PDB file of C-alpha atoms in Angstrom:
ATOM      1  CA  MET A   1     124.964 126.010 130.123  1.00  0.00           C
ATOM      2  CA  ARG A   2     122.629 128.517 131.722  1.00  0.00           C
ATOM      3  CA  ILE A   3     120.072 127.369 134.264  1.00  0.00           C
ATOM      4  CA  VAL A   4     117.410 129.551 135.880  1.00  0.00           C
ATOM      5  CA  LEU A   5     115.724 128.697 139.176  1.00  0.00           C
ATOM      6  CA  VAL A   6     112.314 130.167 140.011  1.00  0.00           C
ATOM      7  CA  GLY A   7     109.820 129.635 142.806  1.00  0.00           C
ATOM      8  CA  PHE A   8     108.303 131.064 145.944  1.00  0.00           C
ATOM      9  CA  MET A   9     110.468 132.270 148.808  1.00  0.00           C
ATOM     10  CA  ALA A  10     112.195 129.591 150.883  1.00  0.00           C
ATOM     11  CA  CYS A  11     111.730 126.836 148.307  1.00  0.00           C
ATOM     12  CA  GLY A  12     115.499 126.363 148.059  1.00  0.00           C
ATOM     13  CA  LYS A  13     116.519 128.481 145.075  1.00  0.00           C
ATOM     14  CA  THR A  14     119.610 130.067 146.645  1.00  0.00           C
ATOM     15  CA  THR A  15     120.816 126.915 148.412  1.00  0.00           C
ATOM     16  CA  VAL A  16     120.310 124.703 145.366  1.00  0.00           C
ATOM     17  CA  GLY A  17     121.644 127.370 143.004  1.00  0.00           C
ATOM     18  CA  ASP A  18     124.879 127.650 144.963  1.00  0.00           C
ATOM     19  CA  LEU A  19     125.377 123.876 145.053  1.00  0.00           C
ATOM     20  CA  LEU A  20     124.469 123.506 141.379  1.00  0.00           C
ATOM     21  CA  ALA A  21     126.889 126.256 140.360  1.00  0.00           C
ATOM     22  CA  LYS A  22     129.690 124.537 142.288  1.00  0.00           C
ATOM     23  CA  LYS A  23     128.919 121.169 140.681  1.00  0.00           C
ATOM     24  CA  LEU A  24     128.919 122.740 137.209  1.00  0.00           C
ATOM     25  CA  ASN A  25     131.851 125.054 137.924  1.00  0.00           C
ATOM     26  CA  LYS A  26     129.645 127.997 136.929  1.00  0.00           C
ATOM     27  CA  LEU A  27     128.989 131.393 138.385  1.00  0.00           C
ATOM     28  CA  GLN A  28     125.871 131.674 140.528  1.00  0.00           C
ATOM     29  CA  ILE A  29     123.987 134.915 140.053  1.00  0.00           C
ATOM     30  CA  ASP A  30     121.391 135.573 142.731  1.00  0.00           C
ATOM     31  CA  LEU A  31     119.172 138.393 141.473  1.00  0.00           C
ATOM     32  CA  ASP A  32     118.328 139.534 145.006  1.00  0.00           C
ATOM     33  CA  GLN A  33     122.043 139.786 145.810  1.00  0.00           C
ATOM     34  CA  ALA A  34     122.695 141.634 142.532  1.00  0.00           C
ATOM     35  CA  ILE A  35     120.029 144.170 143.520  1.00  0.00           C
ATOM     36  CA  VAL A  36     121.513 144.623 147.004  1.00  0.00           C
ATOM     37  CA  GLU A  37     124.978 145.183 145.516  1.00  0.00           C
ATOM     38  CA  ARG A  38     123.719 147.655 142.910  1.00  0.00           C
ATOM     39  CA  GLU A  39     121.447 149.618 145.254  1.00  0.00           C
ATOM     40  CA  LYS A  40     123.835 149.422 148.232  1.00  0.00           C
ATOM     41  CA  LEU A  41     120.819 148.740 150.451  1.00  0.00           C
ATOM     42  CA  THR A  42     119.321 145.572 151.911  1.00  0.00           C
ATOM     43  CA  ILE A  43     116.053 144.343 150.463  1.00  0.00           C
ATOM     44  CA  PRO A  44     114.080 145.489 153.531  1.00  0.00           C
ATOM     45  CA  GLU A  45     115.736 148.925 153.211  1.00  0.00           C
ATOM     46  CA  ILE A  46     114.787 149.119 149.517  1.00  0.00           C
ATOM     47  CA  PHE A  47     111.179 148.213 150.334  1.00  0.00           C
ATOM     48  CA  ALA A  48     111.042 150.711 153.227  1.00  0.00           C
ATOM     49  CA  LYS A  49     112.729 153.582 151.393  1.00  0.00           C
ATOM     50  CA  PHE A  50     111.382 153.179 147.844  1.00  0.00           C
ATOM     51  CA  GLY A  51     108.563 150.619 147.956  1.00  0.00           C
ATOM     52  CA  GLU A  52     107.882 147.347 146.207  1.00  0.00           C
ATOM     53  CA  ASP A  53     107.419 148.912 142.757  1.00  0.00           C
ATOM     54  CA  HIS A  54     110.983 150.239 142.823  1.00  0.00           C
ATOM     55  CA  PHE A  55     112.284 146.863 143.978  1.00  0.00           C
ATOM     56  CA  ARG A  56     110.431 145.116 141.128  1.00  0.00           C
ATOM     57  CA  LEU A  57     111.982 147.537 138.619  1.00  0.00           C
ATOM     58  CA  CYS A  58     115.426 146.766 140.047  1.00  0.00           C
ATOM     59  CA  GLU A  59     114.601 143.063 139.800  1.00  0.00           C
ATOM     60  CA  HIS A  60     113.603 143.471 136.142  1.00  0.00           C
ATOM     61  CA  ARG A  61     116.839 145.282 135.340  1.00  0.00           C
ATOM     62  CA  ALA A  62     118.878 142.619 137.141  1.00  0.00           C
ATOM     63  CA  LEU A  63     117.130 139.867 135.172  1.00  0.00           C
ATOM     64  CA  LEU A  64     117.781 141.580 131.836  1.00  0.00           C
ATOM     65  CA  ALA A  65     121.422 142.225 132.740  1.00  0.00           C
ATOM     66  CA  ASN A  66     122.072 138.605 133.692  1.00  0.00           C
ATOM     67  CA  ILE A  67     119.758 136.286 131.733  1.00  0.00           C
ATOM     68  CA  GLY A  68     122.270 135.781 128.918  1.00  0.00           C
ATOM     69  CA  LYS A  69     125.204 134.927 131.163  1.00  0.00           C
ATOM     70  CA  ASP A  70     126.615 131.412 131.348  1.00  0.00           C
ATOM     71  CA  ALA A  71     125.588 130.903 134.966  1.00  0.00           C
ATOM     72  CA  VAL A  72     123.101 129.453 137.396  1.00  0.00           C
ATOM     73  CA  ILE A  73     120.637 132.294 137.938  1.00  0.00           C
ATOM     74  CA  THR A  74     118.412 132.333 141.013  1.00  0.00           C
ATOM     75  CA  THR A  75     115.448 134.658 140.847  1.00  0.00           C
ATOM     76  CA  GLY A  76     113.430 136.293 143.574  1.00  0.00           C
ATOM     77  CA  GLY A  77     110.007 134.850 144.341  1.00  0.00           C
ATOM     78  CA  GLY A  78     108.248 137.703 142.538  1.00  0.00           C
ATOM     79  CA  THR A  79     110.467 137.863 139.455  1.00  0.00           C
ATOM     80  CA  PRO A  80     108.194 135.890 137.091  1.00  0.00           C
ATOM     81  CA  MET A  81     105.115 137.918 138.037  1.00  0.00           C
ATOM     82  CA  ARG A  82     105.886 140.785 135.664  1.00  0.00           C
ATOM     83  CA  ASP A  83     104.762 139.929 132.136  1.00  0.00           C
ATOM     84  CA  ASP A  84     108.030 141.162 130.623  1.00  0.00           C
ATOM     85  CA  ASN A  85     110.045 139.052 133.076  1.00  0.00           C
ATOM     86  CA  ALA A  86     107.928 135.983 132.318  1.00  0.00           C
ATOM     87  CA  ALA A  87     108.490 136.488 128.587  1.00  0.00           C
ATOM     88  CA  CYS A  88     112.215 136.923 129.207  1.00  0.00           C
ATOM     89  CA  LEU A  89     112.369 133.662 131.158  1.00  0.00           C
ATOM     90  CA  ILE A  90     110.305 131.714 128.619  1.00  0.00           C
ATOM     91  CA  ASN A  91     112.331 133.019 125.667  1.00  0.00           C
ATOM     92  CA  SER A  92     115.757 132.847 127.318  1.00  0.00           C
ATOM     93  CA  GLY A  93     116.710 129.503 125.784  1.00  0.00           C
ATOM     94  CA  ALA A  94     117.763 128.326 129.245  1.00  0.00           C
ATOM     95  CA  PRO A  95     116.007 125.594 131.183  1.00  0.00           C
ATOM     96  CA  VAL A  96     113.833 127.214 133.849  1.00  0.00           C
ATOM     97  CA  ILE A  97     113.418 125.044 136.918  1.00  0.00           C
ATOM     98  CA  LEU A  98     110.582 125.620 139.390  1.00  0.00           C
ATOM     99  CA  LEU A  99     111.438 124.680 142.957  1.00  0.00           C
ATOM    100  CA  ASP A 100     108.228 124.244 144.931  1.00  0.00           C
ATOM    101  CA  ALA A 101     107.327 123.435 148.541  1.00  0.00           C
ATOM    102  CA  GLU A 102     104.254 123.161 150.714  1.00  0.00           C
ATOM    103  CA  ILE A 103     103.352 126.253 152.727  1.00  0.00           C
ATOM    104  CA  GLN A 104     104.244 124.680 156.097  1.00  0.00           C
ATOM    105  CA  THR A 105     107.723 123.809 154.795  1.00  0.00           C
ATOM    106  CA  ILE A 106     108.125 127.411 153.634  1.00  0.00           C
ATOM    107  CA  VAL A 107     106.996 128.824 156.978  1.00  0.00           C
ATOM    108  CA  ASP A 108     109.379 126.488 158.819  1.00  0.00           C
ATOM    109  CA  ARG A 109     112.289 127.462 156.563  1.00  0.00           C
ATOM    110  CA  ILE A 110     111.660 131.200 156.899  1.00  0.00           C
ATOM    111  CA  GLY A 111     111.485 131.116 160.678  1.00  0.00           C
ATOM    112  CA  ASN A 112     112.433 134.577 161.963  1.00  0.00           C
ATOM    113  CA  ASP A 113     114.314 135.693 158.824  1.00  0.00           C
ATOM    114  CA  LYS A 114     113.924 139.486 158.841  1.00  0.00           C
ATOM    115  CA  ASN A 115     115.341 139.841 155.316  1.00  0.00           C
ATOM    116  CA  ARG A 116     111.981 138.973 153.715  1.00  0.00           C
ATOM    117  CA  PRO A 117     109.764 142.062 153.751  1.00  0.00           C
ATOM    118  CA  LEU A 118     106.730 140.371 152.217  1.00  0.00           C
ATOM    119  CA  ALA A 119     106.915 137.362 154.543  1.00  0.00           C
ATOM    120  CA  ASN A 120     107.295 139.589 157.593  1.00  0.00           C
ATOM    121  CA  SER A 121     104.011 141.327 156.801  1.00  0.00           C
ATOM    122  CA  LEU A 122     101.986 138.122 156.287  1.00  0.00           C
ATOM    123  CA  ASP A 123     100.613 135.377 158.498  1.00  0.00           C
ATOM    124  CA  VAL A 124     100.537 131.757 157.295  1.00  0.00           C
ATOM    125  CA  GLU A 125      97.183 132.231 155.552  1.00  0.00           C
ATOM    126  CA  GLY A 126      98.465 135.367 153.811  1.00  0.00           C
ATOM    127  CA  MET A 127     101.609 133.544 152.672  1.00  0.00           C
ATOM    128  CA  ALA A 128      99.496 130.686 151.337  1.00  0.00           C
ATOM    129  CA  LYS A 129      97.332 133.141 149.374  1.00  0.00           C
ATOM    130  CA  LEU A 130     100.398 134.935 147.969  1.00  0.00           C
ATOM    131  CA  LYS A 131     101.971 131.656 146.912  1.00  0.00           C
ATOM    132  CA  ALA A 132      98.711 130.458 145.350  1.00  0.00           C
ATOM    133  CA  SER A 133      98.405 133.734 143.420  1.00  0.00           C
ATOM    134  CA  ARG A 134     101.857 133.152 141.900  1.00  0.00           C
ATOM    135  CA  GLN A 135     101.712 129.405 141.255  1.00  0.00           C
ATOM    136  CA  GLU A 136     100.173 129.509 137.789  1.00  0.00           C
ATOM    137  CA  ARG A 137     102.823 131.937 136.556  1.00  0.00           C
ATOM    138  CA  TYR A 138     105.632 129.866 138.067  1.00  0.00           C
ATOM    139  CA  GLU A 139     104.362 126.827 136.222  1.00  0.00           C
ATOM    140  CA  GLN A 140     103.893 128.815 133.019  1.00  0.00           C
ATOM    141  CA  VAL A 141     107.564 129.844 132.837  1.00  0.00           C
ATOM    142  CA  ALA A 142     109.054 126.542 134.058  1.00  0.00           C
ATOM    143  CA  ASN A 143     110.319 123.625 132.015  1.00  0.00           C
ATOM    144  CA  LEU A 144     110.569 121.386 135.093  1.00  0.00           C
ATOM    145  CA  LYS A 145     108.936 121.451 138.540  1.00  0.00           C
ATOM    146  CA  ILE A 146     110.600 119.850 141.563  1.00  0.00           C
ATOM    147  CA  GLN A 147     108.814 119.451 144.885  1.00  0.00           C
ATOM    148  CA  THR A 148     111.586 120.161 147.411  1.00  0.00           C
ATOM    149  CA  ASP A 149     109.866 119.365 150.730  1.00  0.00           C
ATOM    150  CA  HIS A 150     111.429 115.954 151.319  1.00  0.00           C
ATOM    151  CA  LEU A 151     114.532 116.171 149.139  1.00  0.00           C
ATOM    152  CA  THR A 152     118.058 117.174 150.053  1.00  0.00           C
ATOM    153  CA  PRO A 153     119.780 119.912 148.045  1.00  0.00           C
ATOM    154  CA  GLU A 154     121.964 117.151 146.544  1.00  0.00           C
ATOM    155  CA  GLU A 155     118.906 115.196 145.379  1.00  0.00           C
ATOM    156  CA  ILE A 156     117.377 118.340 143.871  1.00  0.00           C
ATOM    157  CA  CYS A 157     120.623 119.122 142.050  1.00  0.00           C
ATOM    158  CA  GLN A 158     120.741 115.601 140.632  1.00  0.00           C
ATOM    159  CA  GLN A 159     117.200 115.943 139.258  1.00  0.00           C
ATOM    160  CA  ILE A 160     118.175 119.257 137.666  1.00  0.00           C
ATOM    161  CA  LEU A 161     121.379 117.833 136.192  1.00  0.00           C
ATOM    162  CA  ASP A 162     119.501 114.831 134.749  1.00  0.00           C
ATOM    163  CA  PHE A 163     116.907 117.147 133.209  1.00  0.00           C
ATOM    164  CA  CYS A 164     119.554 119.488 131.784  1.00  0.00           C
ATOM    165  CA  GLN A 165     121.460 116.589 130.244  1.00  0.00           C
ATOM    166  CA  ALA A 166     118.277 115.594 128.385  1.00  0.00           C
ATOM    167  CA  TRP A 167     117.691 119.282 127.525  1.00  0.00           C
ATOM    168  CA  ASN A 168     121.177 119.517 125.972  1.00  0.00           C
ATOM    169  CA  GLU A 169     120.746 116.272 124.057  1.00  0.00           C
ATOM    170  CA  GLU A 170     117.450 117.548 122.637  1.00  0.00           C
ATOM    171  CA  ASP A 171     119.077 120.881 121.729  1.00  0.00           C
ATOM    172  CA  ASP A 172     121.945 119.056 119.996  1.00  0.00           C
ATOM    173  CA  LEU A 173     119.426 116.958 118.050  1.00  0.00           C
ATOM    174  CA  MET A 174     117.463 120.062 116.978  1.00  0.00           C
ATOM    175  CA  THR A 175     120.694 121.739 115.831  1.00  0.00           C
ATOM    176  CA  ALA A 176     121.644 118.640 113.804  1.00  0.00           C
ATOM    177  CA  VAL A 177     118.195 118.564 112.118  1.00  0.00           C
ATOM    178  CA  ARG A 178     118.446 122.194 111.044  1.00  0.00           C
TER     179      ARG A 178
END
């Protein structure tokens, strides 16, 4: 089974994706990591050398290259913002799970992480505005939303696994009806 995690930065996508992949004995594909490996540059280096537009193109290519794989796929915070990426996520046939968190939780989790070019250029108000500008799209592409602020990664994984079990049962039922 494929599972895709979306959401704003520091909402837990990578942590939960890694744990979920281990529980399911699946590959975890982190799109940000795939971009770093392909470009042979860190994300801040890509932003500094080529700009955000180039990074977003790399992100789009990474999504297209990986969306069909039997894996847990973790997207970057901006991945769903492109219309073609949103359509890809919606039409992928995989459950898309939105991990969400309050802005203070996000700020606390980011701390002094220098590997987040957009976060490094924004204050708390700017981060809140960026998150708010993305929220509608996140919810548009997602089949399930989980508020992560007060949950452990284990608890989040269990909610995802319960949802995906129901998703599979519904898919099996639809296949039987056809």
